Coordinates of C-alpha atoms and ligand atoms in Angstrom, one line a residue:
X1 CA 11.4 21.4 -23.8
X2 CA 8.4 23.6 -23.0
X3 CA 5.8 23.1 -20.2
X4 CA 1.9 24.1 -20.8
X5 CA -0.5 24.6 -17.9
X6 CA -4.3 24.2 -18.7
X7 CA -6.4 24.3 -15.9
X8 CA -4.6 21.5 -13.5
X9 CA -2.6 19.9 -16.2
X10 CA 1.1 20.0 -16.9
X11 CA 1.5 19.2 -20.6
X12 CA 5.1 18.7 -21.6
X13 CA 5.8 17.2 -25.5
X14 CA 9.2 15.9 -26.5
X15 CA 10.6 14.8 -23.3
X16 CA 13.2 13.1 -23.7
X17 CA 14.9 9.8 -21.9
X18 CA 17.6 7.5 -22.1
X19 CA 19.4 6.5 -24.9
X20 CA 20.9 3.2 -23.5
X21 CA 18.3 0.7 -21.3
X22 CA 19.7 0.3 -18.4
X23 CA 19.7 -1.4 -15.7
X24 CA 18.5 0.9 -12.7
X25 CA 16.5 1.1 -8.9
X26 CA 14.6 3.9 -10.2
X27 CA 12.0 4.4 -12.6
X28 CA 13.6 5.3 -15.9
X29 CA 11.9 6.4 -19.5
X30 CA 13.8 5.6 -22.6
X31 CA 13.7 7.3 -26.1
X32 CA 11.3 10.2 -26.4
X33 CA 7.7 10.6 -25.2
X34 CA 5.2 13.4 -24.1
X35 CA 4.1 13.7 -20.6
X36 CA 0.6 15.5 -18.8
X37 CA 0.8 16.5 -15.3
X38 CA -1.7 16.3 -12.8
X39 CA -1.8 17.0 -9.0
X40 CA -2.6 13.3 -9.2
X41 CA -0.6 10.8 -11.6
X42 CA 1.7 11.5 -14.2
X43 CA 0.8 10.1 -17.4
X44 CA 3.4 9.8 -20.4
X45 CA 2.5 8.7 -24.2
X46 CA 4.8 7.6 -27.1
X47 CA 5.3 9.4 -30.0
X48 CA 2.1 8.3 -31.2
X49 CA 0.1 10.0 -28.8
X50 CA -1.2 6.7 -27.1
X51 CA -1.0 6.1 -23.5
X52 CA 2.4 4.1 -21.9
X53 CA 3.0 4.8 -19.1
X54 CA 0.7 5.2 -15.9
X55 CA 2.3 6.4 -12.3
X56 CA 0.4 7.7 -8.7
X57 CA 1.6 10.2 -6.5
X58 CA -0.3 9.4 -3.0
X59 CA -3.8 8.8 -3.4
X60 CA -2.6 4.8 -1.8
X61 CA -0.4 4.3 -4.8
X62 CA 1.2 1.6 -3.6
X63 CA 4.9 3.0 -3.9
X64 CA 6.8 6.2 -6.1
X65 CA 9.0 3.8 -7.3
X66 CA 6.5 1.6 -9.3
X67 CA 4.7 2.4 -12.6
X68 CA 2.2 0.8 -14.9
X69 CA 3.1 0.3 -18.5
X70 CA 0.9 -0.4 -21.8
X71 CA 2.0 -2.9 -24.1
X72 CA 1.9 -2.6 -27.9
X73 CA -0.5 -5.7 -27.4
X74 CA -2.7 -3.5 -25.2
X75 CA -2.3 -5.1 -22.4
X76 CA -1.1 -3.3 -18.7
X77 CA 1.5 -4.5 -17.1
X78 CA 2.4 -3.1 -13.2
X79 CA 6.4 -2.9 -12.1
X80 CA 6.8 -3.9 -9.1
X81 CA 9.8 -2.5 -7.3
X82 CA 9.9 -5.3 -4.2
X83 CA 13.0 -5.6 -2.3
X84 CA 15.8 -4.4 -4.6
X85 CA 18.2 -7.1 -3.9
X86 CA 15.8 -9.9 -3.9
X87 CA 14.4 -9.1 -7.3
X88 CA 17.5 -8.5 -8.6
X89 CA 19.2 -11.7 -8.0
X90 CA 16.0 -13.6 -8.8
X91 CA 14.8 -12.2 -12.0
X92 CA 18.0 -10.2 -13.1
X93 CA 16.0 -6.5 -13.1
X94 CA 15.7 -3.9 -10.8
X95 CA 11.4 -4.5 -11.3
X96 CA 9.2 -7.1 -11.9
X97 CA 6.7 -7.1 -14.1
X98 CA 3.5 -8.5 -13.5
X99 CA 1.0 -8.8 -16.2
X100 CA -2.8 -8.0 -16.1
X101 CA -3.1 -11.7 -17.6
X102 CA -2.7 -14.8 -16.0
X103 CA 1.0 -16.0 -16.5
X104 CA 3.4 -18.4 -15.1
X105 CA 3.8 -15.6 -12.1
X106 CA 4.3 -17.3 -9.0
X107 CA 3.9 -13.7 -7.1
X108 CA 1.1 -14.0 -4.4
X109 CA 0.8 -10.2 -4.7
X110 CA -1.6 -9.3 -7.7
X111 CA -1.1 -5.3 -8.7
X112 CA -4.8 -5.2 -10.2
X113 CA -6.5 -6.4 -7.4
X114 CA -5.1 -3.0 -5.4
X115 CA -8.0 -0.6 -5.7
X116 CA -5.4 2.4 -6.0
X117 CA -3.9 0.6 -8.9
X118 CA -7.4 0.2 -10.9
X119 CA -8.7 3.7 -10.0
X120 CA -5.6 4.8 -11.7
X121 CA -6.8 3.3 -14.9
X122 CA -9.9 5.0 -14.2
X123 CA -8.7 7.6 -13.9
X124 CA -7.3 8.0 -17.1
X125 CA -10.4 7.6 -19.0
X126 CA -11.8 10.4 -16.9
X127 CA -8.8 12.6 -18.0
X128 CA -8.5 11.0 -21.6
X129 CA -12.5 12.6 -21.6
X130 CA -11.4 15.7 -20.4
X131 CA -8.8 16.3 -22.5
X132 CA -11.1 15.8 -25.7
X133 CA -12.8 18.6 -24.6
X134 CA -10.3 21.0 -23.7
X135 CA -8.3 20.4 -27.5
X136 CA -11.2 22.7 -29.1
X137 CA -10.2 25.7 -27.4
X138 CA -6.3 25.2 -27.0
X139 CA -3.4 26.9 -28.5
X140 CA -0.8 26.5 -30.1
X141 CA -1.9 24.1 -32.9
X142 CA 0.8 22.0 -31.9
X143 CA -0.7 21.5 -28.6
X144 CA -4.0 21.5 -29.4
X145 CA -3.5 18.7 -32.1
X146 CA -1.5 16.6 -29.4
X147 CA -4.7 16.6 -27.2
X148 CA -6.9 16.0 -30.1
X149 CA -5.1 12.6 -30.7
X150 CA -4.6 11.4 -26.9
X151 CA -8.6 12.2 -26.9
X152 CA -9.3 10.3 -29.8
X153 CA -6.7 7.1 -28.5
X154 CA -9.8 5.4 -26.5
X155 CA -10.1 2.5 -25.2
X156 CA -11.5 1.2 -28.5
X157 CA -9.3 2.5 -30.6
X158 CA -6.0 0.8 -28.7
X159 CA -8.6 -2.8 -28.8
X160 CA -8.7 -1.7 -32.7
X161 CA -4.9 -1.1 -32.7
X162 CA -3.7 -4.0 -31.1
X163 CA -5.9 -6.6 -32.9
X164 CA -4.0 -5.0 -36.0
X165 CA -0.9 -5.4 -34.8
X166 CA -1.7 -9.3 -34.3
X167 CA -3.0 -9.5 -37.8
X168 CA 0.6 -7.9 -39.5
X169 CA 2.0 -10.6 -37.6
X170 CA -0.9 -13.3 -38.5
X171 CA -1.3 -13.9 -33.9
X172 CA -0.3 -13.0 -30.9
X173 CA 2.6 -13.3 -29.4
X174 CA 2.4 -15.8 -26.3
X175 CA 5.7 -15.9 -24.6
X176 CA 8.6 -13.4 -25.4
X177 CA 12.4 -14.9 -24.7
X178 CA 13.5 -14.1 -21.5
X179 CA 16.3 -12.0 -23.1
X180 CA 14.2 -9.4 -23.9
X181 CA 14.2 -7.9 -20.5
X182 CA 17.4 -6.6 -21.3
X183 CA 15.1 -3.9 -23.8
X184 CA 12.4 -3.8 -21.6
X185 CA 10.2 -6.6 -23.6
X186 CA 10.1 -3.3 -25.8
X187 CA 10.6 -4.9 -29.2
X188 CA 9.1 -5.4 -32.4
X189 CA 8.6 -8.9 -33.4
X190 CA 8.7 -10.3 -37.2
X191 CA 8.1 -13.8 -37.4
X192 CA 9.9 -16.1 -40.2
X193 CA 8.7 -19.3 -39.0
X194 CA 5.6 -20.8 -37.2
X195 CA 4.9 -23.5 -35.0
X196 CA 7.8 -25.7 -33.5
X197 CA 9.3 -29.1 -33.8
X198 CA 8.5 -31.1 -30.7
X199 CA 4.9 -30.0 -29.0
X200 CA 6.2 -30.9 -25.9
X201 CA 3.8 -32.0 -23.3
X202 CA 4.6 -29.7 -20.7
X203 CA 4.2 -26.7 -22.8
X204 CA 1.3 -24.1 -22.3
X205 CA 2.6 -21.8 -25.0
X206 CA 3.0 -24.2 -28.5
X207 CA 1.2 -24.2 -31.5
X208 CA -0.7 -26.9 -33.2
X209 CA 1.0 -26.0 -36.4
X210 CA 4.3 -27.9 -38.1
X211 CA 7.5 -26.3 -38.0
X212 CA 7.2 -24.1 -41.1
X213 CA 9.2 -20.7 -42.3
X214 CA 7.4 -17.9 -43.7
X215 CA 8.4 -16.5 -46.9
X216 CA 10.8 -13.6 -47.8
X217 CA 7.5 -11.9 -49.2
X218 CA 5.9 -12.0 -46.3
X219 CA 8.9 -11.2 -44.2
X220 CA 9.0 -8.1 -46.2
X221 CA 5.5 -7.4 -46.1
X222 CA 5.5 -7.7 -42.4
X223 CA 8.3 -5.4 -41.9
X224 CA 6.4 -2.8 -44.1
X225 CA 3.3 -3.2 -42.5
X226 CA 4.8 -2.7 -39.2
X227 CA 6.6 0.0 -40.2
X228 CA 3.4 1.5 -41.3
X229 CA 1.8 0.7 -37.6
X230 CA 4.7 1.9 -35.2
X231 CA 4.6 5.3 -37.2
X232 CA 6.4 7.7 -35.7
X233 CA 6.8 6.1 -32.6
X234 CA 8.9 3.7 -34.8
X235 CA 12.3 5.7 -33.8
X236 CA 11.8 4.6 -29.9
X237 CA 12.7 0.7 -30.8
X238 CA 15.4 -0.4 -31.3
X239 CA 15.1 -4.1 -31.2
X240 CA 14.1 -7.0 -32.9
X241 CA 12.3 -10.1 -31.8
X242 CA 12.4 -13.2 -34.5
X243 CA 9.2 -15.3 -34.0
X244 CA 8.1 -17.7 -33.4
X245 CA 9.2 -20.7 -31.3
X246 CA 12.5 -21.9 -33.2
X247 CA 13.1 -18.8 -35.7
X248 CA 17.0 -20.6 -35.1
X249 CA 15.9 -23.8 -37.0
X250 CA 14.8 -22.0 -40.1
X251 CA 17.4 -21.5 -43.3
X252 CA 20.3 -19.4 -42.1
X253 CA 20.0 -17.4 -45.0
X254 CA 16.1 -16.1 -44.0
X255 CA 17.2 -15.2 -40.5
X256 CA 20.2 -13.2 -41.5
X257 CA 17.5 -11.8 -44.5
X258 CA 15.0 -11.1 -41.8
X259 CA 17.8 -9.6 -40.0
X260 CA 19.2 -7.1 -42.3
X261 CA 15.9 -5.9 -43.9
X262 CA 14.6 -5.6 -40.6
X263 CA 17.8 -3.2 -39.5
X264 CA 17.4 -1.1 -43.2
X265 CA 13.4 -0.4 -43.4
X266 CA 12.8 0.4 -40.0
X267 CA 15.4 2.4 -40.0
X268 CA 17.0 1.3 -36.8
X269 CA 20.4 2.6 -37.4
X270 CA 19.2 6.3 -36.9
X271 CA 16.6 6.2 -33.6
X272 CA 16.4 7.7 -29.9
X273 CA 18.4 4.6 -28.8
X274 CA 21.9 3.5 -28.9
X275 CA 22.9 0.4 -30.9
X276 CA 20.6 -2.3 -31.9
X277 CA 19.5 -6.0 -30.4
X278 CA 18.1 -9.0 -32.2
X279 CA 16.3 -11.6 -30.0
X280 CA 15.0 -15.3 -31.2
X281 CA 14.5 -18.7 -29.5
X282 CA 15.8 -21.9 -30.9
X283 CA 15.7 -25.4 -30.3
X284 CA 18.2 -28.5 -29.3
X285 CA 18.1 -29.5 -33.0
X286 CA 18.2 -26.1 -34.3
X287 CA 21.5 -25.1 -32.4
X288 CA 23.4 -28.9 -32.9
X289 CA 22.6 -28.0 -36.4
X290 CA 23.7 -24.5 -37.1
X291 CA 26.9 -24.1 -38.5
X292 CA 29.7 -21.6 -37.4
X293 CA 29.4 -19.4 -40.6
X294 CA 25.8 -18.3 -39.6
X295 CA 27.1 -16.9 -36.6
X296 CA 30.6 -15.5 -38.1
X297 CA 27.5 -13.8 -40.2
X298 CA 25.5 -12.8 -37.4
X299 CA 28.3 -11.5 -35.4
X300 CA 29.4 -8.9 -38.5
X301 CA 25.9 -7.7 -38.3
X302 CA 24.9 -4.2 -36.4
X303 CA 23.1 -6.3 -33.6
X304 CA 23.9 -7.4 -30.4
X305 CA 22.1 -11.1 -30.4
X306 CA 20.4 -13.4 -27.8
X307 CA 19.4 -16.7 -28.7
X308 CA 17.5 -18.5 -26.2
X309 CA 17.7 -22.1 -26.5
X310 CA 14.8 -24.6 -24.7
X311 CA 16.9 -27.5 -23.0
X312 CA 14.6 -28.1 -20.0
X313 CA 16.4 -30.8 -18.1
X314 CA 19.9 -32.9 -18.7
X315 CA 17.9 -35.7 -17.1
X316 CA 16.5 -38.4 -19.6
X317 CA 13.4 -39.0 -17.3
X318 CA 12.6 -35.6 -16.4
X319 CA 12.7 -35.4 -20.7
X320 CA 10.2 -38.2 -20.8
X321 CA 7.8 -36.9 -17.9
X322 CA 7.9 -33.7 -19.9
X323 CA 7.3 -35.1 -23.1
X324 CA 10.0 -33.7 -24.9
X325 CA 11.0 -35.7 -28.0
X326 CA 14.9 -35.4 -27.4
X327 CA 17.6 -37.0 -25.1
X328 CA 19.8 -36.3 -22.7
X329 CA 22.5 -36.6 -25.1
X330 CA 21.3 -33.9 -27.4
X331 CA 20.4 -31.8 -24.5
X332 CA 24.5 -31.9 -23.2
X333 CA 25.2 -31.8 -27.2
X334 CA 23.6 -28.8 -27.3
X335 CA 24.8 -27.4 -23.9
X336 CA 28.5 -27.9 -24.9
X337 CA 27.7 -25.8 -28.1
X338 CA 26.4 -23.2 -26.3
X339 CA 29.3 -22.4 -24.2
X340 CA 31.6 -22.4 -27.6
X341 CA 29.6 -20.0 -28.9
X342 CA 29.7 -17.6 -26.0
X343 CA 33.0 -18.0 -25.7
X344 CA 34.0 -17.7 -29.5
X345 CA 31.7 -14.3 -30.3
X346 CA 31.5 -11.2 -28.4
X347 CA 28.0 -10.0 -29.6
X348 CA 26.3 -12.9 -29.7
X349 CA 25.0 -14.5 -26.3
X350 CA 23.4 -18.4 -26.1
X351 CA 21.0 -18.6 -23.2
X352 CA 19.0 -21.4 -22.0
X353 CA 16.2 -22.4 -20.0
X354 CA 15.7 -25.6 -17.5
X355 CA 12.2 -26.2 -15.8
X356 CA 11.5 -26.1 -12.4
X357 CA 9.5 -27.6 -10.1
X358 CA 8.3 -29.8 -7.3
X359 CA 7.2 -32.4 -8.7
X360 CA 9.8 -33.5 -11.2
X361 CA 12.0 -36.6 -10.8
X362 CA 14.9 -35.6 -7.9
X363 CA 17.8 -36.6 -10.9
X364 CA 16.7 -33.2 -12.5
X365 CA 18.7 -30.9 -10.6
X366 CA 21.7 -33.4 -10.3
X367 CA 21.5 -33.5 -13.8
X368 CA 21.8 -30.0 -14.3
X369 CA 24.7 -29.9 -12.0
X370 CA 26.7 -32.6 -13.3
X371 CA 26.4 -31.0 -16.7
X372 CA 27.8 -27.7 -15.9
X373 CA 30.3 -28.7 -13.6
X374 CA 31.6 -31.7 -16.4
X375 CA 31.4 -28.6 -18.9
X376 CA 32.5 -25.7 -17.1
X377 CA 35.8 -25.8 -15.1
X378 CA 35.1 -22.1 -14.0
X379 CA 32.0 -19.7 -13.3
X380 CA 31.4 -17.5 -16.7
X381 CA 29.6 -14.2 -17.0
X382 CA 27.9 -15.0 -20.3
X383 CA 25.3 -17.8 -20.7
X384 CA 22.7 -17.2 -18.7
X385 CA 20.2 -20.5 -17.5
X386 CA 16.8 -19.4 -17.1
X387 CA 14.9 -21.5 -14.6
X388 CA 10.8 -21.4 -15.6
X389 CA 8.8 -22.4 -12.6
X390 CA 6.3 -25.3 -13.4
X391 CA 3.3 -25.7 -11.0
X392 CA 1.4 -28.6 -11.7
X393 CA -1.7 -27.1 -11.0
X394 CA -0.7 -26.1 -7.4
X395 CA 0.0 -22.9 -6.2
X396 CA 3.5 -22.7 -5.0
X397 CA 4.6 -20.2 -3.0
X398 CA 6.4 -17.5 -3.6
X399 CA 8.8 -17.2 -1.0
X400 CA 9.3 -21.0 -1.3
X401 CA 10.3 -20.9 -4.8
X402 CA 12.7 -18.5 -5.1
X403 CA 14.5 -19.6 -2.0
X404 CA 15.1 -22.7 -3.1
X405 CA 16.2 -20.8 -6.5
X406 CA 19.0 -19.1 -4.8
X407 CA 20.6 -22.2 -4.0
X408 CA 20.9 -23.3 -7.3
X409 CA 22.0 -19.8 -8.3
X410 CA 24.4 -20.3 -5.7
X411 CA 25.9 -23.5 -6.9
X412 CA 25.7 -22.6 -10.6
X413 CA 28.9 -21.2 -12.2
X414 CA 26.2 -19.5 -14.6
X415 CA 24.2 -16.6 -14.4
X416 CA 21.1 -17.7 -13.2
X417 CA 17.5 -15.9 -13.1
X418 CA 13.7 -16.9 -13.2
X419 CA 12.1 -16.7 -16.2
X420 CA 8.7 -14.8 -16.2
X421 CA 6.6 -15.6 -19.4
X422 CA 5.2 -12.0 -21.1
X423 CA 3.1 -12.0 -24.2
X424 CA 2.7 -9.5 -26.8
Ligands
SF4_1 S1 8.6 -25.9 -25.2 FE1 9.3 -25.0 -27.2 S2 9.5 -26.8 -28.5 FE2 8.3 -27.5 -26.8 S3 6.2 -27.3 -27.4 FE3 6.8 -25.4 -26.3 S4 7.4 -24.0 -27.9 FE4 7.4 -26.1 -28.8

């Protein structure tokens, strides 16, 4: 690994990071990536030459240990390191990442409102300028063509990037599973099925559209296309998300097609990371329907799976306030199935997510309770309850939700973290 000074600049390609995400109290970089220098910020860029990574040194950046990141869907998202233990235990991560875009963050601190943070920005289009001037007269060619490319990945051409990214896919992502933290949110999605059975009422993040599965055509075509896209930065992925909404309710026989021509064409079996992790999300009637030989399939696959399953409450009225068209029944159904599953397969994981909130009917958290404790005679380290705030058009504060969160965390013989919705 070779350094290269120009002017102020320290210009470093092929750095590499860790193999295996992990989960740290320090900033960490995974796979491989290029990095430039300068007495100000470090900036680092993935294999494709396009900006990632964002972090100040002084200048009022608001702490060493926190970083801004660029998502695939061009959007920048700011870690925030807080107080170690407190994010930990709430959200399960070292960080927590807040999104330029509104969200369900119920963080009263807001990252982009800091001036240092912005300037930051700014400051990379003052570099990214810069540098497109300095390629001409650079040597080696290797270097020089480097700071051709990070010069020519402006603003307009990430826009131009991103809005094909959401075409391969036919739309953006809007909410990842919560799962995907354990990757980073770094994964590539391929969806086999759009829209979702139930259009809940509560739900900020459904589509108008039926249930319906994609085609293995366009499965394929996707996974081409995208392979096409990621280019060489392809080999810093290693993960897999299965869109959209309930990719668990589709044929068993498309997921585990999905699956398996995901792992062969993108070659995830030889990249800068170790092993390889599927994600979907699934609903009530998509995991009381499955059937044990799916998952006897899914287990002898080369992933590491997380299914997220939408439960919400285990209270029938909560169900109806929500307007989700299921019942209680299902809900514990589906619950009990779960916990089979964990227990049964050692690469597969069942998670599930409750709502959360003020303002819904005081048999919701009972509910909850009675479930797991009817269901669970002892605390287990695998099926993990995700709690997803809901605000109801009032700010609630911070401090006042996630204290109240730790006593259910402390009563739940689950693990048990806040779920933070990211797009894509
Ligand atoms: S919560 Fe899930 S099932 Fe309900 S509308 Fe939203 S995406 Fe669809």
């Amino acid at each position: 690994m070779q350094s290269h000074q120009i002017d102020n600049l320290t210009i470093t390609l092929n750095k590499t990071g860790a193999r295996q995400f992990t989960k740290v109290s320090y900033p960490i970089r995974y796979g491989r990536y290029a990095e430039i220098k300068t007495p100000a910020y470090t900036y680092q860029f993935n294999l494709n030459h396009e900006i990632k990574y964002i972090q100040g040194h002084g200048n009022g950046w608001p702490s060493p240990s926190e970083w801004l990141k660029r998502t695939v869907g061009n959007d920048w998202v700011y870690y925030l390191a807080g107080d170690y233990s407190g994010v930990r235990d709430a959200f399960g991560e070292y960080y927590l990442p807040c999104p330029s875009y509104p969200t369900n963050s119920f963080i009263s601190r807001n990252p982009f409102k800091d001036r240092a943070v912005t300037a930051a920005i700014d400051a990379w289009h003052d570099l990214r300028e810069k540098i497109s001037t300095l390629a001409s007269d650079t040597r080696p060619e290797h270097l020089k063509q480097f700071l051709k490319q990070v010069g020519q990945n402006d603003p307009v051409e990430l826009d131009r990037k991103a809005r094909r990214f959401h075409r391969i896919i036919a739309g953006p992502i809007t909410v990842l599973p919560p799962d995907t933290r354990h990757v980073d949110y770094e994964v590539i999605p391929i969806i086999i099925a759009d829209g979702c059975l139930y259009k809940c009422g509560f739900c900020r993040v459904k589509s108008r559209d039926d249930f319906t599965p994609r085609t293995r055509k366009n499965i394929i075509g996707q996974i081409n296309q995208l392979k096409a896209f990621y280019g060489h930065n392809l080999k810093n992925y290693n993960a897999i998300f299965l869109g959209l909404h309930d990719a668990l309710y589709a044929d068993p026989d498309l997921i585990i097609f999905a699956a398996e021509n995901a792992y062969d064409l993108l070659g995830l079996k030889n990249t800068h990371l170790n092993g390889a992790h599927l994600f979907l999300f699934g609903s009530v009637d998509a995991i009381i329907d499955s059937k044990m030989l799916f998952f006897d399939t899914l287990q002898s696959l080369p992933y590491s799976t997380c299914i997220n399953i939408g439960l919400e409450s285990a209270d029938q009225q909560t169900l109806n306030i929500l307007k989700k068209p299921i019942t209680s029944e299902m809900v514990a159904q589906a619950f009990t199935k779960m916990l089979v599953i964990n227990k049964k397969y050692s690469k597969i994981e069942i998670t599930a997510n409750f709502v959360y909130g003020d303002h819904l009917p005081p048999s919701h958290l009972p509910s909850f309770f009675e479930l797991t404790r009817k269901k669970l005679d002892r605390p287990s380290g695998k099926g993990t309850v995700y709690f997803s705030p809901l605000m109801n058009g009032s700010v609630m504060e911070h401090r006042n939700i996630v204290r109240r969160f730790y006593k259910i965390k402390t009563q739940n013989p689950l693990p048990s973290y806040l779920y933070l919705i990211q797009r894509l």
